[in-house]
mmCIF file with all atom_site columns, C-alpha atoms in Angstrom:
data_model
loop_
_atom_site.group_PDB
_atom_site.id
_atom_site.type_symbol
_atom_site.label_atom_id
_atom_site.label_alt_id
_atom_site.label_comp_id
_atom_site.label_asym_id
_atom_site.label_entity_id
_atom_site.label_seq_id
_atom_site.pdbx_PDB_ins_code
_atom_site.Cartn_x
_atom_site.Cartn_y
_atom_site.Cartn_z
_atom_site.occupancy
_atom_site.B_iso_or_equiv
_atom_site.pdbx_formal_charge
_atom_site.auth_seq_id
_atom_site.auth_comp_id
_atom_site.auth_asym_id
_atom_site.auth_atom_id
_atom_site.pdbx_PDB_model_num
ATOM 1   C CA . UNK J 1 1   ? -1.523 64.777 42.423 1.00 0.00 ? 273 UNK J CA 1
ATOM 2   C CA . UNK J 1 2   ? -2.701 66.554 39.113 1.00 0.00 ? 274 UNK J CA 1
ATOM 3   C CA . UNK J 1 3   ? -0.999 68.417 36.564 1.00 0.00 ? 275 UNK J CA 1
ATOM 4   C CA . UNK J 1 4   ? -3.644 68.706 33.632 1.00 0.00 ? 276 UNK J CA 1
ATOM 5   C CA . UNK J 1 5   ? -1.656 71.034 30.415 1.00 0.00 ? 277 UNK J CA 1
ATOM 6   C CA . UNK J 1 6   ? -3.624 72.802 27.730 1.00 0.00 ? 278 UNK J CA 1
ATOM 7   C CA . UNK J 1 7   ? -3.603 75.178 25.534 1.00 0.00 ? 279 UNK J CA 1
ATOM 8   C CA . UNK J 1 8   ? -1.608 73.354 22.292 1.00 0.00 ? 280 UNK J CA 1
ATOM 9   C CA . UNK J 1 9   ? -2.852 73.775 18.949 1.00 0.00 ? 281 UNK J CA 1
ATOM 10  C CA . UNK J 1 10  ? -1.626 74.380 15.552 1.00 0.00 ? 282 UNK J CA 1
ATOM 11  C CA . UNK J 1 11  ? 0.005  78.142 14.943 1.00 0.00 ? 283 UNK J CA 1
ATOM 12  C CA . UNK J 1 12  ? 1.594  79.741 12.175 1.00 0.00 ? 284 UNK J CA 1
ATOM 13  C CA . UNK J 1 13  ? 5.301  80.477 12.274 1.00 0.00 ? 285 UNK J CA 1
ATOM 14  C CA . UNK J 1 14  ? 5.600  83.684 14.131 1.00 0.00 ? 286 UNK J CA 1
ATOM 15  C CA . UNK J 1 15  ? 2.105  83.557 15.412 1.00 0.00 ? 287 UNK J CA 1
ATOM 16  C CA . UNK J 1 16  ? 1.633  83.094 19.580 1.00 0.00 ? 288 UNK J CA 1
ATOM 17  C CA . UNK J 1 17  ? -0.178 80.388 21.961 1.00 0.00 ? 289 UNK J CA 1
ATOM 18  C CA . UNK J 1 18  ? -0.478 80.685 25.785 1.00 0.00 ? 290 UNK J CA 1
ATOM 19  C CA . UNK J 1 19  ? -0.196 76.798 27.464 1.00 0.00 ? 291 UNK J CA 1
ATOM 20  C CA . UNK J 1 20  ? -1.621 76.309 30.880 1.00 0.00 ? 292 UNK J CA 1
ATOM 21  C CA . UNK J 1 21  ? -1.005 74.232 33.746 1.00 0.00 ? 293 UNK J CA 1
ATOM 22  C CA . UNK J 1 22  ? -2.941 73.425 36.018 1.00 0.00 ? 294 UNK J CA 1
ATOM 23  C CA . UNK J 1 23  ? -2.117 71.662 39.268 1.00 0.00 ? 295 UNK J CA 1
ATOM 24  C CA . UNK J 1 24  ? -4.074 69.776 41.667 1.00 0.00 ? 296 UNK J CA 1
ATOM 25  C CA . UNK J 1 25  ? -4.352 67.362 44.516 1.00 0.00 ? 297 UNK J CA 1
ATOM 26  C CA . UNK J 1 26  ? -0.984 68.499 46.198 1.00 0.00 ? 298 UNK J CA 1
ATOM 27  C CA . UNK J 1 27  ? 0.577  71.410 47.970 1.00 0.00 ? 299 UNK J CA 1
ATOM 28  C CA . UNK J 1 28  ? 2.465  72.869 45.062 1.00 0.00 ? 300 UNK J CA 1
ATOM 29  C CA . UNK J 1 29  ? 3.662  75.919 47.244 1.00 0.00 ? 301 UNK J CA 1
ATOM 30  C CA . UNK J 1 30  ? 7.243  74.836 47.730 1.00 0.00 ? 302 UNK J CA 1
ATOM 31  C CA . UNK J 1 31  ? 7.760  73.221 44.577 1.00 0.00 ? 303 UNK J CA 1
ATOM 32  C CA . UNK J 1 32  ? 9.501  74.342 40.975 1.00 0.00 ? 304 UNK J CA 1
ATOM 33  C CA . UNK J 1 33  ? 7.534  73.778 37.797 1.00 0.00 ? 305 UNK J CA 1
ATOM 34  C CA . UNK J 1 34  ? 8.730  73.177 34.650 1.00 0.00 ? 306 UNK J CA 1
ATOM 35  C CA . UNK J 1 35  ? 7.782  72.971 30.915 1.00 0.00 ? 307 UNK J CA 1
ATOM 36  C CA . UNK J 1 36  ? 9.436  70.413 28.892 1.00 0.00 ? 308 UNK J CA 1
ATOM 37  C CA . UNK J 1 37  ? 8.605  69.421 24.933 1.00 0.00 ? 309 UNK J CA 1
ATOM 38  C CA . UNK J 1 38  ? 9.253  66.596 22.938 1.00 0.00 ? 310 UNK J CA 1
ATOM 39  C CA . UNK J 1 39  ? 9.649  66.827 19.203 1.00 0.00 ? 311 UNK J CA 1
ATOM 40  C CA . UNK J 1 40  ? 9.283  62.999 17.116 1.00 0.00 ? 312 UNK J CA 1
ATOM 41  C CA . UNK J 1 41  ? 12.438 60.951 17.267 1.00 0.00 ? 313 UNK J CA 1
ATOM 42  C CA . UNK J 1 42  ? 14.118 63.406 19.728 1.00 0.00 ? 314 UNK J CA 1
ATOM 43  C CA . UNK J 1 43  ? 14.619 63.363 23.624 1.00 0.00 ? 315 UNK J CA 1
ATOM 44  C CA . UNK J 1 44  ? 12.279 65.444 25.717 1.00 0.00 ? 316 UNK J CA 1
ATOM 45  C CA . UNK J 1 45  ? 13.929 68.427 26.724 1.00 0.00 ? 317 UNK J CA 1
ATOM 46  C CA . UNK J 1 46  ? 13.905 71.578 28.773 1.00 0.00 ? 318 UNK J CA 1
ATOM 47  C CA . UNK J 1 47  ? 12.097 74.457 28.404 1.00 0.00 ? 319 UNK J CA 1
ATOM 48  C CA . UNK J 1 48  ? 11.230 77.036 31.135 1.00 0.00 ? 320 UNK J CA 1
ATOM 49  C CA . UNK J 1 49  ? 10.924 76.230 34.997 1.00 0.00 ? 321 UNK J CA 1
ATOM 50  C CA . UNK J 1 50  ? 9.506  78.783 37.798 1.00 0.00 ? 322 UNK J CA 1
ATOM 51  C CA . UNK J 1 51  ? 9.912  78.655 41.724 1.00 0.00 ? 323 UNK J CA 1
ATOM 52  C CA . UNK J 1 52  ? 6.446  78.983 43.139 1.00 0.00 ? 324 UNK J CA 1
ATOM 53  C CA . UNK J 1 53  ? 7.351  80.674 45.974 1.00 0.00 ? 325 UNK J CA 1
ATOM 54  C CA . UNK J 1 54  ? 9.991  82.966 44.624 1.00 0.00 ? 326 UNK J CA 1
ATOM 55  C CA . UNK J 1 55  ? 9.020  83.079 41.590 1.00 0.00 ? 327 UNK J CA 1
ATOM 56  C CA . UNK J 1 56  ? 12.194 82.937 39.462 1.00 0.00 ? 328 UNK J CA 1
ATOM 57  C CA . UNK J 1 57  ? 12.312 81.507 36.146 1.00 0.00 ? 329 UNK J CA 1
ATOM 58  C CA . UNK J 1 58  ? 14.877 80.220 33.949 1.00 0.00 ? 330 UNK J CA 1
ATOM 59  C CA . UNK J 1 59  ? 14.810 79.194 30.277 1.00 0.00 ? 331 UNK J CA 1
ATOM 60  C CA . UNK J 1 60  ? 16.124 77.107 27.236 1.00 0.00 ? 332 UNK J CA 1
ATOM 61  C CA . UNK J 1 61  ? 18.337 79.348 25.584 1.00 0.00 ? 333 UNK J CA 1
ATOM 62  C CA . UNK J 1 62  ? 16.219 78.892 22.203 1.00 0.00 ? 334 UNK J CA 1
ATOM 63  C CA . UNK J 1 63  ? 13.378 80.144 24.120 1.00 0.00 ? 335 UNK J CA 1
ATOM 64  C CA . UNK J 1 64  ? 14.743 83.142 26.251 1.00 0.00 ? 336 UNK J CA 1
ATOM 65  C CA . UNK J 1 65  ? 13.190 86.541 25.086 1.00 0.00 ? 337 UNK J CA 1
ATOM 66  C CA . UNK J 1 66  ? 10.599 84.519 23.330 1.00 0.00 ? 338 UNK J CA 1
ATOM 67  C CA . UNK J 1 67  ? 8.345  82.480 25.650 1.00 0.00 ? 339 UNK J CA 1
ATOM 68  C CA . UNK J 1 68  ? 7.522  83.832 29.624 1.00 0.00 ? 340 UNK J CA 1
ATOM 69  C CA . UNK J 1 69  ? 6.905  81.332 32.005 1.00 0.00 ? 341 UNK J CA 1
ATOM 70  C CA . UNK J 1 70  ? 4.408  82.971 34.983 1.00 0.00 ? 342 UNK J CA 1
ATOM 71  C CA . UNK J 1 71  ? 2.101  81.585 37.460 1.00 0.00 ? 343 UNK J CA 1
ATOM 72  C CA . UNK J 1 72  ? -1.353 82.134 39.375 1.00 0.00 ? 344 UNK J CA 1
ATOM 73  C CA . UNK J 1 73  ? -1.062 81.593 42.816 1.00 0.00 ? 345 UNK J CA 1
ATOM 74  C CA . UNK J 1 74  ? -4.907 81.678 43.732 1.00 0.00 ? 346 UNK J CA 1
ATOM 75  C CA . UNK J 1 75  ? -5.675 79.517 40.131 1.00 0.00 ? 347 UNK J CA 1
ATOM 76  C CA . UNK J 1 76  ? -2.736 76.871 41.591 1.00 0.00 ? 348 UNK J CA 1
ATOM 77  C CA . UNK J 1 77  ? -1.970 77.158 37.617 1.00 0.00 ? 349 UNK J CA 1
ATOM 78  C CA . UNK J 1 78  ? 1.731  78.222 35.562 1.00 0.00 ? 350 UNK J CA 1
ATOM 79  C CA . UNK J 1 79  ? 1.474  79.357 31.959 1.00 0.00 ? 351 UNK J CA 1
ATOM 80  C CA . UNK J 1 80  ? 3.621  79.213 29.129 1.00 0.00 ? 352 UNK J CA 1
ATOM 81  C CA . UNK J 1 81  ? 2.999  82.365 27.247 1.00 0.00 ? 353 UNK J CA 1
ATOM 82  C CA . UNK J 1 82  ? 4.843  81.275 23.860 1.00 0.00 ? 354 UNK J CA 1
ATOM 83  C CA . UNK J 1 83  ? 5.491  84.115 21.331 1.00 0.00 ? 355 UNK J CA 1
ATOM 84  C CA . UNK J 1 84  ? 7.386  83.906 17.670 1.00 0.00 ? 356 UNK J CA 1
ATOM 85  C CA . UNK J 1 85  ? 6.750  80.530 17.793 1.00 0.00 ? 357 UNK J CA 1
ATOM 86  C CA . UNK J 1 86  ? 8.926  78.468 14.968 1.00 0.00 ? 358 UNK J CA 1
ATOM 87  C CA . UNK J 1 87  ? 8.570  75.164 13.120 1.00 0.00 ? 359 UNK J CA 1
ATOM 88  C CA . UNK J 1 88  ? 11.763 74.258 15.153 1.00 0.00 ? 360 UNK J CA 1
ATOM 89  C CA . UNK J 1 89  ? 9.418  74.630 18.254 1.00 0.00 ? 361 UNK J CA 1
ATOM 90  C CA . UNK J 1 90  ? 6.686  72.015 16.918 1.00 0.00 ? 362 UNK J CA 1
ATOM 91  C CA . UNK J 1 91  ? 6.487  69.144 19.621 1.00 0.00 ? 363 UNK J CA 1
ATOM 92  C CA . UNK J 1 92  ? 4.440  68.213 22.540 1.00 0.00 ? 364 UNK J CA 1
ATOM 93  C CA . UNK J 1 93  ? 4.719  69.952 25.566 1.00 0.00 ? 365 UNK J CA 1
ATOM 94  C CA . UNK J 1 94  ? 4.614  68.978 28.975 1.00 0.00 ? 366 UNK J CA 1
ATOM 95  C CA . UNK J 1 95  ? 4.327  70.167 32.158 1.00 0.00 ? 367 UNK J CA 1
ATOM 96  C CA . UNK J 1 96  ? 6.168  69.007 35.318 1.00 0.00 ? 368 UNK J CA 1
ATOM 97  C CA . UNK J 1 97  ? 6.756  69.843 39.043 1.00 0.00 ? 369 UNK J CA 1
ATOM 98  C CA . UNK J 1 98  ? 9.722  68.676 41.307 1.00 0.00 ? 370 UNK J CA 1
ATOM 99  C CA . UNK J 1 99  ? 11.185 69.694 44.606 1.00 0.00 ? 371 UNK J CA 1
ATOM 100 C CA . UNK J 1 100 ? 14.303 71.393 43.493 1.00 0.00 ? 372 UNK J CA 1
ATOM 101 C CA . UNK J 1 101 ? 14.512 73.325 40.502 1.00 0.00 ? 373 UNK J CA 1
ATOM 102 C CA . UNK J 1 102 ? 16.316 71.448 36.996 1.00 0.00 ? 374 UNK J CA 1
ATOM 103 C CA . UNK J 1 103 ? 16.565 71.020 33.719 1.00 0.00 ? 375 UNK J CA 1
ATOM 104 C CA . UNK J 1 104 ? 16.444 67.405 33.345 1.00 0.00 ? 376 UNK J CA 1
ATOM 105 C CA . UNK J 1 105 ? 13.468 65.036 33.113 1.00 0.00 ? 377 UNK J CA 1
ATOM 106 C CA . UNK J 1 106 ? 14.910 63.053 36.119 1.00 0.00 ? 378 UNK J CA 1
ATOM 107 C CA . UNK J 1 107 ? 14.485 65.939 38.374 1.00 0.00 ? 379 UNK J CA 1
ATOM 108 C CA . UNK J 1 108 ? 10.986 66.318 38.314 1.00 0.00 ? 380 UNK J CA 1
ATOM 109 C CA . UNK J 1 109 ? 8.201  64.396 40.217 1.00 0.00 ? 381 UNK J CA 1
ATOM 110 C CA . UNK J 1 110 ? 4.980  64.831 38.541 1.00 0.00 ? 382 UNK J CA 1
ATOM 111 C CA . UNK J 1 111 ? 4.319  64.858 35.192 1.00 0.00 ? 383 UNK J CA 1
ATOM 112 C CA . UNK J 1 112 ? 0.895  66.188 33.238 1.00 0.00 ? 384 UNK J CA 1
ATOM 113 C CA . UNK J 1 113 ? -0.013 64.558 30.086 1.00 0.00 ? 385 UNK J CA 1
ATOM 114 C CA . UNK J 1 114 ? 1.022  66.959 27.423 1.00 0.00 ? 386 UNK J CA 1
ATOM 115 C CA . UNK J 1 115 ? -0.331 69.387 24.729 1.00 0.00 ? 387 UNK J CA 1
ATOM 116 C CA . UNK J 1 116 ? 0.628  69.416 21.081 1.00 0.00 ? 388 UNK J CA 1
ATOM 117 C CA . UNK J 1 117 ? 2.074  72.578 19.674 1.00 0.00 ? 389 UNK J CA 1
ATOM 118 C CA . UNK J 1 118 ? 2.313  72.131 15.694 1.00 0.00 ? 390 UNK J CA 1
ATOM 119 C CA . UNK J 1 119 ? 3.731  75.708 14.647 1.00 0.00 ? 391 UNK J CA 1
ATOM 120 C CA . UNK J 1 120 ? 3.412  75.383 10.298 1.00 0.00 ? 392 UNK J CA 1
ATOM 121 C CA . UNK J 1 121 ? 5.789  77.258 8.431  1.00 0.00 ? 393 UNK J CA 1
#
């Protein structure tokens, strides 16, 4: 099992980056996938999660009407379309994919190795 993220990079405040996900090795069909981030010194924490098969999402409340979590069915790979990014948002973001949809760390199974979003003021 595979989750490879990409996409990080450094943005200006307000500007946009799109992270991808892209999953491998499994059966991913059934499962929920989440984005978590990790800022220094703090606790990683939750951002956005999608069912594959339904395809509902949920979302940090710092993050709803700003960032879209989607997915590609026939690319096996969920996106993290970030927009009005902040310096608040500045950490390293990972993906993650579990069998029952949550927002904790402890929830998920798989982990990818993360991306680093630096968003300068």
């Amino acid at each position: 099992v595979q989750l490879q993220a990409s996409g990080g990079g450094l943005v200006q405040a307000g500007g946009s980056r799109r992270l991808s996900c892209a999953a491998s090795g499994h059966n991913f069909s059934s499962y929920y996938m989440g984005w978590f981030r990790q800022a220094p010194g703090k606790e990683r924490e939750f951002v956005a999660a999608i069912s594959w098969s339904a395809g509902t999402t949920w979302y940090e409340d710092s993050v709803k009407g700003r960032f879209t979590i989607s997915k590609d069915n026939a690319k096996n790979t969920v996106y993290l379309q970030m927009n009005g990014l902040k310096p608040d948002d500045t950490a390293v973001y990972y993906c993650a994919a579990g069998w029952t949809y949550g927002s904790n760390p402890w929830e998920y199974d798989y982990w990818g190795q993360g991306t680093q979003v630096t968003v300068s003021s």
